[in-house]
Amino acid sequence: MTKDEKDRELLLQREVPFARELVWKALTEPEHQNRWWGPDGFRNEGVTMDFRVGGAWTFEMVGPDGTRYPNHSVFKEITPSSRLVFDHGDGQRIWFESSITLQETGSGTLVILRHLFPSRESRDEVVEKYGAIEGGKQHLAKLEAYLKENLS
Amino acid sequence: MLARLGKGEATVGELAQPLDMSLPAVTKHLKVLERAQLISRSKNAQWRPCRLEEAPLNTASGWIEEQRKVWESRLDRLEDYLHGLEKIERKKR
């Protein structure tokens, strides 16, 4: 990784005690992926997944108040059970490149997630334009969790 | 309460007034909202005014930090889901 990429990327990893093929399945098959994507209180609707390089993966995240958030990604690399790369955006523009790498370990699978903005300029533009929307989404999720805890 | 805080900081008394609720009842609600990280309360001032908690999403590092939280909880849910999926897959074999 070059120094320049550091301030426009998100890097996250976690080891999970499950076979790599199973993690891949949960990650790439819509019927499974819909069950954990979240956030809490959100559901995915109208999922289409054209699972090939150049194919699109689209769905709408529907918030607890009914607000719809379009998601539109295009696959750039598919290496079964090992690596998935896609450009993520909302159909209007690309926000960032997302790559998910799965590595077998002695006791399970290491999931490595990376989001990379194409440039600092595009990062700042996305943050400025979509930061508030993302913030609203998270606020709604917290509110939903709060209501569940206190009113049910 | 949240709608009132959307307009700006408020004290417990100001929040209780239009709601026809006792101060202890309002305080109890505020504690839950604080735990849910929906609001924060000033630690210094005597009246501990409340404000809506907003992530610093207007900065790049703040935005990336929020995305990290989103993905951490997404991975939590994935792990939970995999527990169930693994059992189903075992039965199939």
JSON list of C-alpha atoms in Angstrom, two decimals:
[
{"chain": "A", "resi": 1, "resn": "MET", "atom": "CA", "xyz": [0.00, 0.00, 0.00]},
{"chain": "A", "resi": 2, "resn": "THR", "atom": "CA", "xyz": [1.40, 3.40, -0.84]},
{"chain": "A", "resi": 3, "resn": "LYS", "atom": "CA", "xyz": [1.32, 6.16, 1.72]},
{"chain": "A", "resi": 4, "resn": "ASP", "atom": "CA", "xyz": [-1.01, 8.12, -0.52]},
{"chain": "A", "resi": 5, "resn": "GLU", "atom": "CA", "xyz": [-3.73, 5.45, -0.27]},
{"chain": "A", "resi": 6, "resn": "LYS", "atom": "CA", "xyz": [-3.84, 5.47, 3.49]},
{"chain": "A", "resi": 7, "resn": "ASP", "atom": "CA", "xyz": [-6.11, 8.45, 3.91]},
{"chain": "A", "resi": 8, "resn": "ARG", "atom": "CA", "xyz": [-8.64, 7.33, 1.33]},
{"chain": "A", "resi": 9, "resn": "GLU", "atom": "CA", "xyz": [-9.14, 3.75, 2.37]},
{"chain": "A", "resi": 10, "resn": "LEU", "atom": "CA", "xyz": [-10.91, 1.71, 5.00]},
{"chain": "A", "resi": 11, "resn": "LEU", "atom": "CA", "xyz": [-9.22, -1.55, 5.90]},
{"chain": "A", "resi": 12, "resn": "LEU", "atom": "CA", "xyz": [-10.87, -4.04, 8.19]},
{"chain": "A", "resi": 13, "resn": "GLN", "atom": "CA", "xyz": [-10.21, -7.68, 8.97]},
{"chain": "A", "resi": 14, "resn": "ARG", "atom": "CA", "xyz": [-11.75, -10.36, 11.08]},
{"chain": "A", "resi": 15, "resn": "GLU", "atom": "CA", "xyz": [-11.17, -14.06, 11.54]},
{"chain": "A", "resi": 16, "resn": "VAL", "atom": "CA", "xyz": [-14.37, -16.10, 11.71]},
{"chain": "A", "resi": 17, "resn": "PRO", "atom": "CA", "xyz": [-14.54, -19.77, 12.74]},
{"chain": "A", "resi": 18, "resn": "PHE", "atom": "CA", "xyz": [-16.18, -20.99, 9.54]},
{"chain": "A", "resi": 19, "resn": "ALA", "atom": "CA", "xyz": [-15.08, -22.67, 6.33]},
{"chain": "A", "resi": 20, "resn": "ARG", "atom": "CA", "xyz": [-14.13, -20.34, 3.51]},
{"chain": "A", "resi": 21, "resn": "GLU", "atom": "CA", "xyz": [-16.71, -21.82, 1.11]},
{"chain": "A", "resi": 22, "resn": "LEU", "atom": "CA", "xyz": [-19.49, -21.13, 3.63]},
{"chain": "A", "resi": 23, "resn": "VAL", "atom": "CA", "xyz": [-18.42, -17.51, 4.12]},
{"chain": "A", "resi": 24, "resn": "TRP", "atom": "CA", "xyz": [-18.30, -17.06, 0.35]},
{"chain": "A", "resi": 25, "resn": "LYS", "atom": "CA", "xyz": [-21.78, -18.47, 0.01]},
{"chain": "A", "resi": 26, "resn": "ALA", "atom": "CA", "xyz": [-23.25, -16.12, 2.64]},
{"chain": "A", "resi": 27, "resn": "LEU", "atom": "CA", "xyz": [-21.48, -13.22, 0.97]},
{"chain": "A", "resi": 28, "resn": "THR", "atom": "CA", "xyz": [-22.40, -13.80, -2.64]},
{"chain": "A", "resi": 29, "resn": "GLU", "atom": "CA", "xyz": [-25.83, -15.44, -2.70]},
{"chain": "A", "resi": 30, "resn": "PRO", "atom": "CA", "xyz": [-28.61, -12.85, -2.36]},
{"chain": "A", "resi": 31, "resn": "GLU", "atom": "CA", "xyz": [-30.93, -15.13, -0.33]},
{"chain": "A", "resi": 32, "resn": "HIS", "atom": "CA", "xyz": [-28.21, -15.37, 2.33]},
{"chain": "A", "resi": 33, "resn": "GLN", "atom": "CA", "xyz": [-26.69, -11.92, 1.97]},
{"chain": "A", "resi": 34, "resn": "ASN", "atom": "CA", "xyz": [-30.07, -10.27, 2.58]},
{"chain": "A", "resi": 35, "resn": "ARG", "atom": "CA", "xyz": [-30.28, -11.86, 6.00]},
{"chain": "A", "resi": 36, "resn": "TRP", "atom": "CA", "xyz": [-27.31, -10.10, 7.60]},
{"chain": "A", "resi": 37, "resn": "TRP", "atom": "CA", "xyz": [-26.56, -6.99, 5.52]},
{"chain": "A", "resi": 38, "resn": "GLY", "atom": "CA", "xyz": [-28.57, -4.62, 7.74]},
{"chain": "A", "resi": 39, "resn": "PRO", "atom": "CA", "xyz": [-28.23, -2.21, 9.51]},
{"chain": "A", "resi": 40, "resn": "ASP", "atom": "CA", "xyz": [-30.77, -3.39, 12.10]},
{"chain": "A", "resi": 41, "resn": "GLY", "atom": "CA", "xyz": [-34.23, -2.26, 11.11]},
{"chain": "A", "resi": 42, "resn": "PHE", "atom": "CA", "xyz": [-33.29, -2.10, 7.41]},
{"chain": "A", "resi": 43, "resn": "ARG", "atom": "CA", "xyz": [-34.14, -4.61, 4.71]},
{"chain": "A", "resi": 44, "resn": "ASN", "atom": "CA", "xyz": [-32.98, -5.05, 1.12]},
{"chain": "A", "resi": 45, "resn": "GLU", "atom": "CA", "xyz": [-35.57, -5.04, -1.64]},
{"chain": "A", "resi": 46, "resn": "GLY", "atom": "CA", "xyz": [-35.50, -5.65, -5.38]},
{"chain": "A", "resi": 47, "resn": "VAL", "atom": "CA", "xyz": [-32.16, -7.45, -5.33]},
{"chain": "A", "resi": 48, "resn": "THR", "atom": "CA", "xyz": [-30.69, -8.28, -8.72]},
{"chain": "A", "resi": 49, "resn": "MET", "atom": "CA", "xyz": [-27.29, -9.89, -8.99]},
{"chain": "A", "resi": 50, "resn": "ASP", "atom": "CA", "xyz": [-25.67, -10.51, -12.36]},
{"chain": "A", "resi": 51, "resn": "PHE", "atom": "CA", "xyz": [-22.81, -12.51, -10.91]},
{"chain": "A", "resi": 52, "resn": "ARG", "atom": "CA", "xyz": [-20.05, -12.12, -13.49]},
{"chain": "A", "resi": 53, "resn": "VAL", "atom": "CA", "xyz": [-17.27, -9.63, -14.10]},
{"chain": "A", "resi": 54, "resn": "GLY", "atom": "CA", "xyz": [-18.95, -6.51, -15.53]},
{"chain": "A", "resi": 55, "resn": "GLY", "atom": "CA", "xyz": [-22.31, -7.60, -14.13]},
{"chain": "A", "resi": 56, "resn": "ALA", "atom": "CA", "xyz": [-24.33, -5.35, -11.81]},
{"chain": "A", "resi": 57, "resn": "TRP", "atom": "CA", "xyz": [-25.55, -6.01, -8.29]},
{"chain": "A", "resi": 58, "resn": "THR", "atom": "CA", "xyz": [-28.39, -3.71, -7.34]},
{"chain": "A", "resi": 59, "resn": "PHE", "atom": "CA", "xyz": [-30.81, -3.40, -4.46]},
{"chain": "A", "resi": 60, "resn": "GLU", "atom": "CA", "xyz": [-32.60, -0.79, -2.40]},
{"chain": "A", "resi": 61, "resn": "MET", "atom": "CA", "xyz": [-31.99, -0.55, 1.33]},
{"chain": "A", "resi": 62, "resn": "VAL", "atom": "CA", "xyz": [-35.31, 0.32, 2.95]},
{"chain": "A", "resi": 63, "resn": "GLY", "atom": "CA", "xyz": [-35.10, 2.09, 6.30]},
{"chain": "A", "resi": 64, "resn": "PRO", "atom": "CA", "xyz": [-37.48, 1.69, 9.25]},
{"chain": "A", "resi": 65, "resn": "ASP", "atom": "CA", "xyz": [-39.29, 4.88, 8.14]},
{"chain": "A", "resi": 66, "resn": "GLY", "atom": "CA", "xyz": [-39.65, 3.60, 4.55]},
{"chain": "A", "resi": 67, "resn": "THR", "atom": "CA", "xyz": [-36.86, 5.74, 3.06]},
{"chain": "A", "resi": 68, "resn": "ARG", "atom": "CA", "xyz": [-35.21, 3.93, 0.15]},
{"chain": "A", "resi": 69, "resn": "TYR", "atom": "CA", "xyz": [-31.47, 4.04, -0.45]},
{"chain": "A", "resi": 70, "resn": "PRO", "atom": "CA", "xyz": [-30.37, 2.77, -3.87]},
{"chain": "A", "resi": 71, "resn": "ASN", "atom": "CA", "xyz": [-27.25, 0.61, -4.03]},
{"chain": "A", "resi": 72, "resn": "HIS", "atom": "CA", "xyz": [-25.55, -0.15, -7.31]},
{"chain": "A", "resi": 73, "resn": "SER", "atom": "CA", "xyz": [-22.33, -2.10, -7.64]},
{"chain": "A", "resi": 74, "resn": "VAL", "atom": "CA", "xyz": [-20.47, -3.55, -10.62]},
{"chain": "A", "resi": 75, "resn": "PHE", "atom": "CA", "xyz": [-18.28, -6.64, -10.23]},
{"chain": "A", "resi": 76, "resn": "LYS", "atom": "CA", "xyz": [-14.65, -6.22, -11.28]},
{"chain": "A", "resi": 77, "resn": "GLU", "atom": "CA", "xyz": [-13.15, -9.48, -10.07]},
{"chain": "A", "resi": 78, "resn": "ILE", "atom": "CA", "xyz": [-14.69, -12.76, -8.97]},
{"chain": "A", "resi": 79, "resn": "THR", "atom": "CA", "xyz": [-12.36, -15.52, -7.78]},
{"chain": "A", "resi": 80, "resn": "PRO", "atom": "CA", "xyz": [-14.65, -18.12, -6.18]},
{"chain": "A", "resi": 81, "resn": "SER", "atom": "CA", "xyz": [-14.19, -18.56, -2.42]},
{"chain": "A", "resi": 82, "resn": "SER", "atom": "CA", "xyz": [-11.28, -16.19, -2.38]},
{"chain": "A", "resi": 83, "resn": "ARG", "atom": "CA", "xyz": [-11.76, -12.69, -3.73]},
{"chain": "A", "resi": 84, "resn": "LEU", "atom": "CA", "xyz": [-14.57, -10.35, -4.72]},
{"chain": "A", "resi": 85, "resn": "VAL", "atom": "CA", "xyz": [-13.97, -6.84, -6.05]},
{"chain": "A", "resi": 86, "resn": "PHE", "atom": "CA", "xyz": [-16.65, -4.37, -7.05]},
{"chain": "A", "resi": 87, "resn": "ASP", "atom": "CA", "xyz": [-17.20, -0.68, -7.64]},
{"chain": "A", "resi": 88, "resn": "HIS", "atom": "CA", "xyz": [-19.81, 0.53, -5.19]},
{"chain": "A", "resi": 89, "resn": "GLY", "atom": "CA", "xyz": [-22.15, 3.45, -5.77]},
{"chain": "A", "resi": 90, "resn": "ASP", "atom": "CA", "xyz": [-25.77, 4.47, -5.99]},
{"chain": "A", "resi": 91, "resn": "GLY", "atom": "CA", "xyz": [-26.27, 4.21, -9.76]},
{"chain": "A", "resi": 92, "resn": "GLN", "atom": "CA", "xyz": [-25.50, 7.90, -10.25]},
{"chain": "A", "resi": 93, "resn": "ARG", "atom": "CA", "xyz": [-21.83, 7.61, -9.52]},
{"chain": "A", "resi": 94, "resn": "ILE", "atom": "CA", "xyz": [-19.21, 5.30, -8.08]},
{"chain": "A", "resi": 95, "resn": "TRP", "atom": "CA", "xyz": [-18.36, 5.95, -4.43]},
{"chain": "A", "resi": 96, "resn": "PHE", "atom": "CA", "xyz": [-15.41, 3.63, -3.91]},
{"chain": "A", "resi": 97, "resn": "GLU", "atom": "CA", "xyz": [-13.92, 0.29, -4.86]},
{"chain": "A", "resi": 98, "resn": "SER", "atom": "CA", "xyz": [-14.70, -2.47, -2.43]},
{"chain": "A", "resi": 99, "resn": "SER", "atom": "CA", "xyz": [-12.69, -5.66, -2.20]},
{"chain": "A", "resi": 100, "resn": "ILE", "atom": "CA", "xyz": [-13.32, -8.63, 0.03]},
{"chain": "A", "resi": 101, "resn": "THR", "atom": "CA", "xyz": [-10.62, -11.27, 0.37]},
{"chain": "A", "resi": 102, "resn": "LEU", "atom": "CA", "xyz": [-11.11, -14.59, 2.15]},
{"chain": "A", "resi": 103, "resn": "GLN", "atom": "CA", "xyz": [-8.05, -16.46, 3.42]},
{"chain": "A", "resi": 104, "resn": "GLU", "atom": "CA", "xyz": [-8.09, -19.91, 4.97]},
{"chain": "A", "resi": 105, "resn": "THR", "atom": "CA", "xyz": [-6.55, -20.06, 8.44]},
{"chain": "A", "resi": 106, "resn": "GLY", "atom": "CA", "xyz": [-5.96, -23.03, 10.74]},
{"chain": "A", "resi": 107, "resn": "SER", "atom": "CA", "xyz": [-9.28, -22.52, 12.49]},
{"chain": "A", "resi": 108, "resn": "GLY", "atom": "CA", "xyz": [-11.47, -20.73, 9.98]},
{"chain": "A", "resi": 109, "resn": "THR", "atom": "CA", "xyz": [-11.39, -17.86, 7.54]},
{"chain": "A", "resi": 110, "resn": "LEU", "atom": "CA", "xyz": [-9.79, -14.45, 7.63]},
{"chain": "A", "resi": 111, "resn": "VAL", "atom": "CA", "xyz": [-12.11, -11.86, 6.07]},
{"chain": "A", "resi": 112, "resn": "ILE", "atom": "CA", "xyz": [-10.27, -8.80, 4.77]},
{"chain": "A", "resi": 113, "resn": "LEU", "atom": "CA", "xyz": [-12.37, -5.88, 3.65]},
{"chain": "A", "resi": 114, "resn": "ARG", "atom": "CA", "xyz": [-11.05, -2.85, 1.86]},
{"chain": "A", "resi": 115, "resn": "HIS", "atom": "CA", "xyz": [-12.80, 0.25, 0.57]},
{"chain": "A", "resi": 116, "resn": "LEU", "atom": "CA", "xyz": [-10.68, 2.50, -1.58]},
{"chain": "A", "resi": 117, "resn": "PHE", "atom": "CA", "xyz": [-11.67, 5.88, -2.98]},
{"chain": "A", "resi": 118, "resn": "PRO", "atom": "CA", "xyz": [-10.20, 6.48, -6.44]},
{"chain": "A", "resi": 119, "resn": "SER", "atom": "CA", "xyz": [-8.72, 9.83, -5.37]},
{"chain": "A", "resi": 120, "resn": "ARG", "atom": "CA", "xyz": [-8.79, 12.27, -2.47]},
{"chain": "A", "resi": 121, "resn": "GLU", "atom": "CA", "xyz": [-10.97, 14.59, -4.51]},
{"chain": "A", "resi": 122, "resn": "SER", "atom": "CA", "xyz": [-13.58, 11.91, -5.10]},
{"chain": "A", "resi": 123, "resn": "ARG", "atom": "CA", "xyz": [-13.41, 10.92, -1.44]},
{"chain": "A", "resi": 124, "resn": "ASP", "atom": "CA", "xyz": [-14.14, 14.48, -0.33]},
{"chain": "A", "resi": 125, "resn": "GLU", "atom": "CA", "xyz": [-16.92, 14.78, -2.88]},
{"chain": "A", "resi": 126, "resn": "VAL", "atom": "CA", "xyz": [-18.63, 11.58, -1.68]},
{"chain": "A", "resi": 127, "resn": "VAL", "atom": "CA", "xyz": [-18.24, 12.61, 1.97]},
{"chain": "A", "resi": 128, "resn": "GLU", "atom": "CA", "xyz": [-19.71, 16.02, 1.26]},
{"chain": "A", "resi": 129, "resn": "LYS", "atom": "CA", "xyz": [-22.57, 14.76, -0.89]},
{"chain": "A", "resi": 130, "resn": "TYR", "atom": "CA", "xyz": [-23.47, 11.53, 0.90]},
{"chain": "A", "resi": 131, "resn": "GLY", "atom": "CA", "xyz": [-22.13, 11.93, 4.43]},
{"chain": "A", "resi": 132, "resn": "ALA", "atom": "CA", "xyz": [-25.42, 13.37, 5.65]},
{"chain": "A", "resi": 133, "resn": "ILE", "atom": "CA", "xyz": [-27.42, 10.59, 4.00]},
{"chain": "A", "resi": 134, "resn": "GLU", "atom": "CA", "xyz": [-25.26, 7.90, 5.59]},
{"chain": "A", "resi": 135, "resn": "GLY", "atom": "CA", "xyz": [-25.53, 9.69, 8.92]},
{"chain": "A", "resi": 136, "resn": "GLY", "atom": "CA", "xyz": [-29.32, 9.74, 8.63]},
{"chain": "A", "resi": 137, "resn": "LYS", "atom": "CA", "xyz": [-29.34, 6.04, 7.89]},
{"chain": "A", "resi": 138, "resn": "GLN", "atom": "CA", "xyz": [-27.30, 5.25, 11.00]},
{"chain": "A", "resi": 139, "resn": "HIS", "atom": "CA", "xyz": [-29.42, 7.54, 13.11]},
{"chain": "A", "resi": 140, "resn": "LEU", "atom": "CA", "xyz": [-32.53, 5.67, 11.97]},
{"chain": "A", "resi": 141, "resn": "ALA", "atom": "CA", "xyz": [-30.91, 2.33, 12.77]},
{"chain": "A", "resi": 142, "resn": "LYS", "atom": "CA", "xyz": [-30.10, 3.49, 16.29]},
{"chain": "A", "resi": 143, "resn": "LEU", "atom": "CA", "xyz": [-33.62, 4.83, 16.73]},
{"chain": "A", "resi": 144, "resn": "GLU", "atom": "CA", "xyz": [-35.07, 1.52, 15.57]},
{"chain": "A", "resi": 145, "resn": "ALA", "atom": "CA", "xyz": [-32.87, -0.37, 18.06]},
{"chain": "A", "resi": 146, "resn": "TYR", "atom": "CA", "xyz": [-33.93, 2.04, 20.80]},
{"chain": "A", "resi": 147, "resn": "LEU", "atom": "CA", "xyz": [-37.62, 1.58, 20.07]},
{"chain": "A", "resi": 148, "resn": "LYS", "atom": "CA", "xyz": [-37.24, -2.19, 19.99]},
{"chain": "A", "resi": 149, "resn": "GLU", "atom": "CA", "xyz": [-35.50, -2.16, 23.36]},
{"chain": "A", "resi": 150, "resn": "ASN", "atom": "CA", "xyz": [-38.04, 0.08, 25.03]},
{"chain": "A", "resi": 151, "resn": "LEU", "atom": "CA", "xyz": [-41.40, -0.46, 23.44]},
{"chain": "A", "resi": 152, "resn": "SER", "atom": "CA", "xyz": [-41.58, -4.15, 22.71]},
{"chain": "B", "resi": 1, "resn": "MET", "atom": "CA", "xyz": [-38.15, 14.80, 22.59]},
{"chain": "B", "resi": 2, "resn": "LEU", "atom": "CA", "xyz": [-35.85, 14.05, 19.67]},
{"chain": "B", "resi": 3, "resn": "ALA", "atom": "CA", "xyz": [-37.80, 16.50, 17.52]},
{"chain": "B", "resi": 4, "resn": "ARG", "atom": "CA", "xyz": [-37.25, 19.22, 20.11]},
{"chain": "B", "resi": 5, "resn": "LEU", "atom": "CA", "xyz": [-33.52, 18.41, 20.27]},
{"chain": "B", "resi": 6, "resn": "GLY", "atom": "CA", "xyz": [-33.37, 18.62, 16.49]},
{"chain": "B", "resi": 7, "resn": "LYS", "atom": "CA", "xyz": [-33.94, 22.35, 16.96]},
{"chain": "B", "resi": 8, "resn": "GLY", "atom": "CA", "xyz": [-30.95, 22.66, 19.31]},
{"chain": "B", "resi": 9, "resn": "GLU", "atom": "CA", "xyz": [-29.71, 22.01, 22.84]},
{"chain": "B", "resi": 10, "resn": "ALA", "atom": "CA", "xyz": [-32.23, 21.81, 25.65]},
{"chain": "B", "resi": 11, "resn": "THR", "atom": "CA", "xyz": [-32.25, 21.23, 29.38]},
{"chain": "B", "resi": 12, "resn": "VAL", "atom": "CA", "xyz": [-34.28, 18.51, 31.10]},
{"chain": "B", "resi": 13, "resn": "GLY", "atom": "CA", "xyz": [-36.79, 21.13, 32.24]},
{"chain": "B", "resi": 14, "resn": "GLU", "atom": "CA", "xyz": [-37.25, 22.48, 28.73]},
{"chain": "B", "resi": 15, "resn": "LEU", "atom": "CA", "xyz": [-37.80, 18.96, 27.40]},
{"chain": "B", "resi": 16, "resn": "ALA", "atom": "CA", "xyz": [-40.31, 18.04, 30.11]},
{"chain": "B", "resi": 17, "resn": "GLN", "atom": "CA", "xyz": [-42.47, 21.15, 29.83]},
{"chain": "B", "resi": 18, "resn": "PRO", "atom": "CA", "xyz": [-44.40, 20.49, 26.57]},
{"chain": "B", "resi": 19, "resn": "LEU", "atom": "CA", "xyz": [-44.65, 16.76, 27.27]},
{"chain": "B", "resi": 20, "resn": "ASP", "atom": "CA", "xyz": [-46.58, 16.88, 30.51]},
{"chain": "B", "resi": 21, "resn": "MET", "atom": "CA", "xyz": [-44.05, 14.49, 32.05]},
{"chain": "B", "resi": 22, "resn": "SER", "atom": "CA", "xyz": [-42.34, 14.59, 35.43]},
{"chain": "B", "resi": 23, "resn": "LEU", "atom": "CA", "xyz": [-38.65, 15.47, 35.57]},
{"chain": "B", "resi": 24, "resn": "PRO", "atom": "CA", "xyz": [-37.65, 11.99, 36.82]},
{"chain": "B", "resi": 25, "resn": "ALA", "atom": "CA", "xyz": [-39.59, 10.37, 33.96]},
{"chain": "B", "resi": 26, "resn": "VAL", "atom": "CA", "xyz": [-37.87, 12.60, 31.41]},
{"chain": "B", "resi": 27, "resn": "THR", "atom": "CA", "xyz": [-34.49, 11.92, 33.00]},
{"chain": "B", "resi": 28, "resn": "LYS", "atom": "CA", "xyz": [-35.13, 8.19, 32.72]},
{"chain": "B", "resi": 29, "resn": "HIS", "atom": "CA", "xyz": [-35.94, 8.52, 29.02]},
{"chain": "B", "resi": 30, "resn": "LEU", "atom": "CA", "xyz": [-32.84, 10.60, 28.46]},
{"chain": "B", "resi": 31, "resn": "LYS", "atom": "CA", "xyz": [-30.66, 7.93, 30.04]},
{"chain": "B", "resi": 32, "resn": "VAL", "atom": "CA", "xyz": [-31.97, 5.36, 27.58]},
{"chain": "B", "resi": 33, "resn": "LEU", "atom": "CA", "xyz": [-31.45, 7.74, 24.65]},
{"chain": "B", "resi": 34, "resn": "GLU", "atom": "CA", "xyz": [-27.94, 8.42, 25.89]},
{"chain": "B", "resi": 35, "resn": "ARG", "atom": "CA", "xyz": [-27.20, 4.68, 26.10]},
{"chain": "B", "resi": 36, "resn": "ALA", "atom": "CA", "xyz": [-28.49, 4.27, 22.53]},
{"chain": "B", "resi": 37, "resn": "GLN", "atom": "CA", "xyz": [-26.02, 7.05, 21.58]},
{"chain": "B", "resi": 38, "resn": "LEU", "atom": "CA", "xyz": [-28.83, 9.12, 20.12]},
{"chain": "B", "resi": 39, "resn": "ILE", "atom": "CA", "xyz": [-28.08, 12.06, 22.37]},
{"chain": "B", "resi": 40, "resn": "SER", "atom": "CA", "xyz": [-25.21, 13.33, 24.45]},
{"chain": "B", "resi": 41, "resn": "ARG", "atom": "CA", "xyz": [-25.24, 15.46, 27.57]},
{"chain": "B", "resi": 42, "resn": "SER", "atom": "CA", "xyz": [-22.79, 18.11, 28.56]},
{"chain": "B", "resi": 43, "resn": "LYS", "atom": "CA", "xyz": [-20.73, 17.01, 31.56]},
{"chain": "B", "resi": 44, "resn": "ASN", "atom": "CA", "xyz": [-19.60, 20.45, 32.67]},
{"chain": "B", "resi": 45, "resn": "ALA", "atom": "CA", "xyz": [-22.59, 22.71, 32.86]},
{"chain": "B", "resi": 46, "resn": "GLN", "atom": "CA", "xyz": [-24.74, 22.57, 35.95]},
{"chain": "B", "resi": 47, "resn": "TRP", "atom": "CA", "xyz": [-27.90, 21.96, 33.90]},
{"chain": "B", "resi": 48, "resn": "ARG", "atom": "CA", "xyz": [-26.29, 19.33, 31.68]},
{"chain": "B", "resi": 49, "resn": "PRO", "atom": "CA", "xyz": [-28.04, 20.38, 28.46]},
{"chain": "B", "resi": 50, "resn": "CYS", "atom": "CA", "xyz": [-28.83, 17.58, 25.97]},
{"chain": "B", "resi": 51, "resn": "ARG", "atom": "CA", "xyz": [-28.04, 17.58, 22.31]},
{"chain": "B", "resi": 52, "resn": "LEU", "atom": "CA", "xyz": [-28.63, 15.20, 19.42]},
{"chain": "B", "resi": 53, "resn": "GLU", "atom": "CA", "xyz": [-25.60, 13.05, 18.80]},
{"chain": "B", "resi": 54, "resn": "GLU", "atom": "CA", "xyz": [-24.30, 13.47, 15.31]},
{"chain": "B", "resi": 55, "resn": "ALA", "atom": "CA", "xyz": [-21.31, 11.69, 13.89]},
{"chain": "B", "resi": 56, "resn": "PRO", "atom": "CA", "xyz": [-18.69, 13.96, 12.35]},
{"chain": "B", "resi": 57, "resn": "LEU", "atom": "CA", "xyz": [-19.66, 12.83, 8.87]},
{"chain": "B", "resi": 58, "resn": "ASN", "atom": "CA", "xyz": [-18.63, 16.06, 7.24]},
{"chain": "B", "resi": 59, "resn": "THR", "atom": "CA", "xyz": [-14.99, 15.07, 7.56]},
{"chain": "B", "resi": 60, "resn": "ALA", "atom": "CA", "xyz": [-13.34, 12.30, 5.56]},
{"chain": "B", "resi": 61, "resn": "SER", "atom": "CA", "xyz": [-11.86, 10.59, 8.62]},
{"chain": "B", "resi": 62, "resn": "GLY", "atom": "CA", "xyz": [-15.22, 10.79, 10.40]},
{"chain": "B", "resi": 63, "resn": "TRP", "atom": "CA", "xyz": [-17.00, 9.28, 7.42]},
{"chain": "B", "resi": 64, "resn": "ILE", "atom": "CA", "xyz": [-14.47, 6.44, 7.12]},
{"chain": "B", "resi": 65, "resn": "GLU", "atom": "CA", "xyz": [-14.75, 5.82, 10.88]},
{"chain": "B", "resi": 66, "resn": "GLU", "atom": "CA", "xyz": [-18.54, 5.54, 10.58]},
{"chain": "B", "resi": 67, "resn": "GLN", "atom": "CA", "xyz": [-18.14, 3.11, 7.67]},
{"chain": "B", "resi": 68, "resn": "ARG", "atom": "CA", "xyz": [-15.85, 1.04, 9.88]},
{"chain": "B", "resi": 69, "resn": "LYS", "atom": "CA", "xyz": [-18.59, 0.84, 12.53]},
{"chain": "B", "resi": 70, "resn": "VAL", "atom": "CA", "xyz": [-21.15, -0.12, 9.87]},
{"chain": "B", "resi": 71, "resn": "TRP", "atom": "CA", "xyz": [-18.92, -2.95, 8.68]},
{"chain": "B", "resi": 72, "resn": "GLU", "atom": "CA", "xyz": [-17.97, -4.11, 12.18]},
{"chain": "B", "resi": 73, "resn": "SER", "atom": "CA", "xyz": [-21.64, -4.62, 13.01]},
{"chain": "B", "resi": 74, "resn": "ARG", "atom": "CA", "xyz": [-22.26, -6.12, 9.57]},
{"chain": "B", "resi": 75, "resn": "LEU", "atom": "CA", "xyz": [-19.53, -8.70, 10.28]},
{"chain": "B", "resi": 76, "resn": "ASP", "atom": "CA", "xyz": [-21.15, -9.38, 13.69]},
{"chain": "B", "resi": 77, "resn": "ARG", "atom": "CA", "xyz": [-24.42, -10.19, 11.94]},
{"chain": "B", "resi": 78, "resn": "LEU", "atom": "CA", "xyz": [-22.61, -12.27, 9.31]},
{"chain": "B", "resi": 79, "resn": "GLU", "atom": "CA", "xyz": [-21.01, -14.37, 12.05]},
{"chain": "B", "resi": 80, "resn": "ASP", "atom": "CA", "xyz": [-24.38, -14.92, 13.73]},
{"chain": "B", "resi": 81, "resn": "TYR", "atom": "CA", "xyz": [-25.92, -15.88, 10.41]},
{"chain": "B", "resi": 82, "resn": "LEU", "atom": "CA", "xyz": [-23.07, -18.29, 9.58]},
{"chain": "B", "resi": 83, "resn": "HIS", "atom": "CA", "xyz": [-23.73, -20.19, 12.82]},
{"chain": "B", "resi": 84, "resn": "GLY", "atom": "CA", "xyz": [-27.23, -21.02, 11.58]},
{"chain": "B", "resi": 85, "resn": "LEU", "atom": "CA", "xyz": [-26.17, -21.60, 7.98]},
{"chain": "B", "resi": 86, "resn": "GLU", "atom": "CA", "xyz": [-23.45, -24.04, 9.04]},
{"chain": "B", "resi": 87, "resn": "LYS", "atom": "CA", "xyz": [-26.01, -26.18, 10.91]},
{"chain": "B", "resi": 88, "resn": "ILE", "atom": "CA", "xyz": [-28.34, -26.25, 7.89]},
{"chain": "B", "resi": 89, "resn": "GLU", "atom": "CA", "xyz": [-25.51, -27.19, 5.54]},
{"chain": "B", "resi": 90, "resn": "ARG", "atom": "CA", "xyz": [-24.39, -30.01, 7.87]},
{"chain": "B", "resi": 91, "resn": "LYS", "atom": "CA", "xyz": [-27.89, -31.51, 7.89]},
{"chain": "B", "resi": 92, "resn": "LYS", "atom": "CA", "xyz": [-27.97, -31.52, 4.10]},
{"chain": "B", "resi": 93, "resn": "ARG", "atom": "CA", "xyz": [-24.91, -33.74, 3.93]}
]
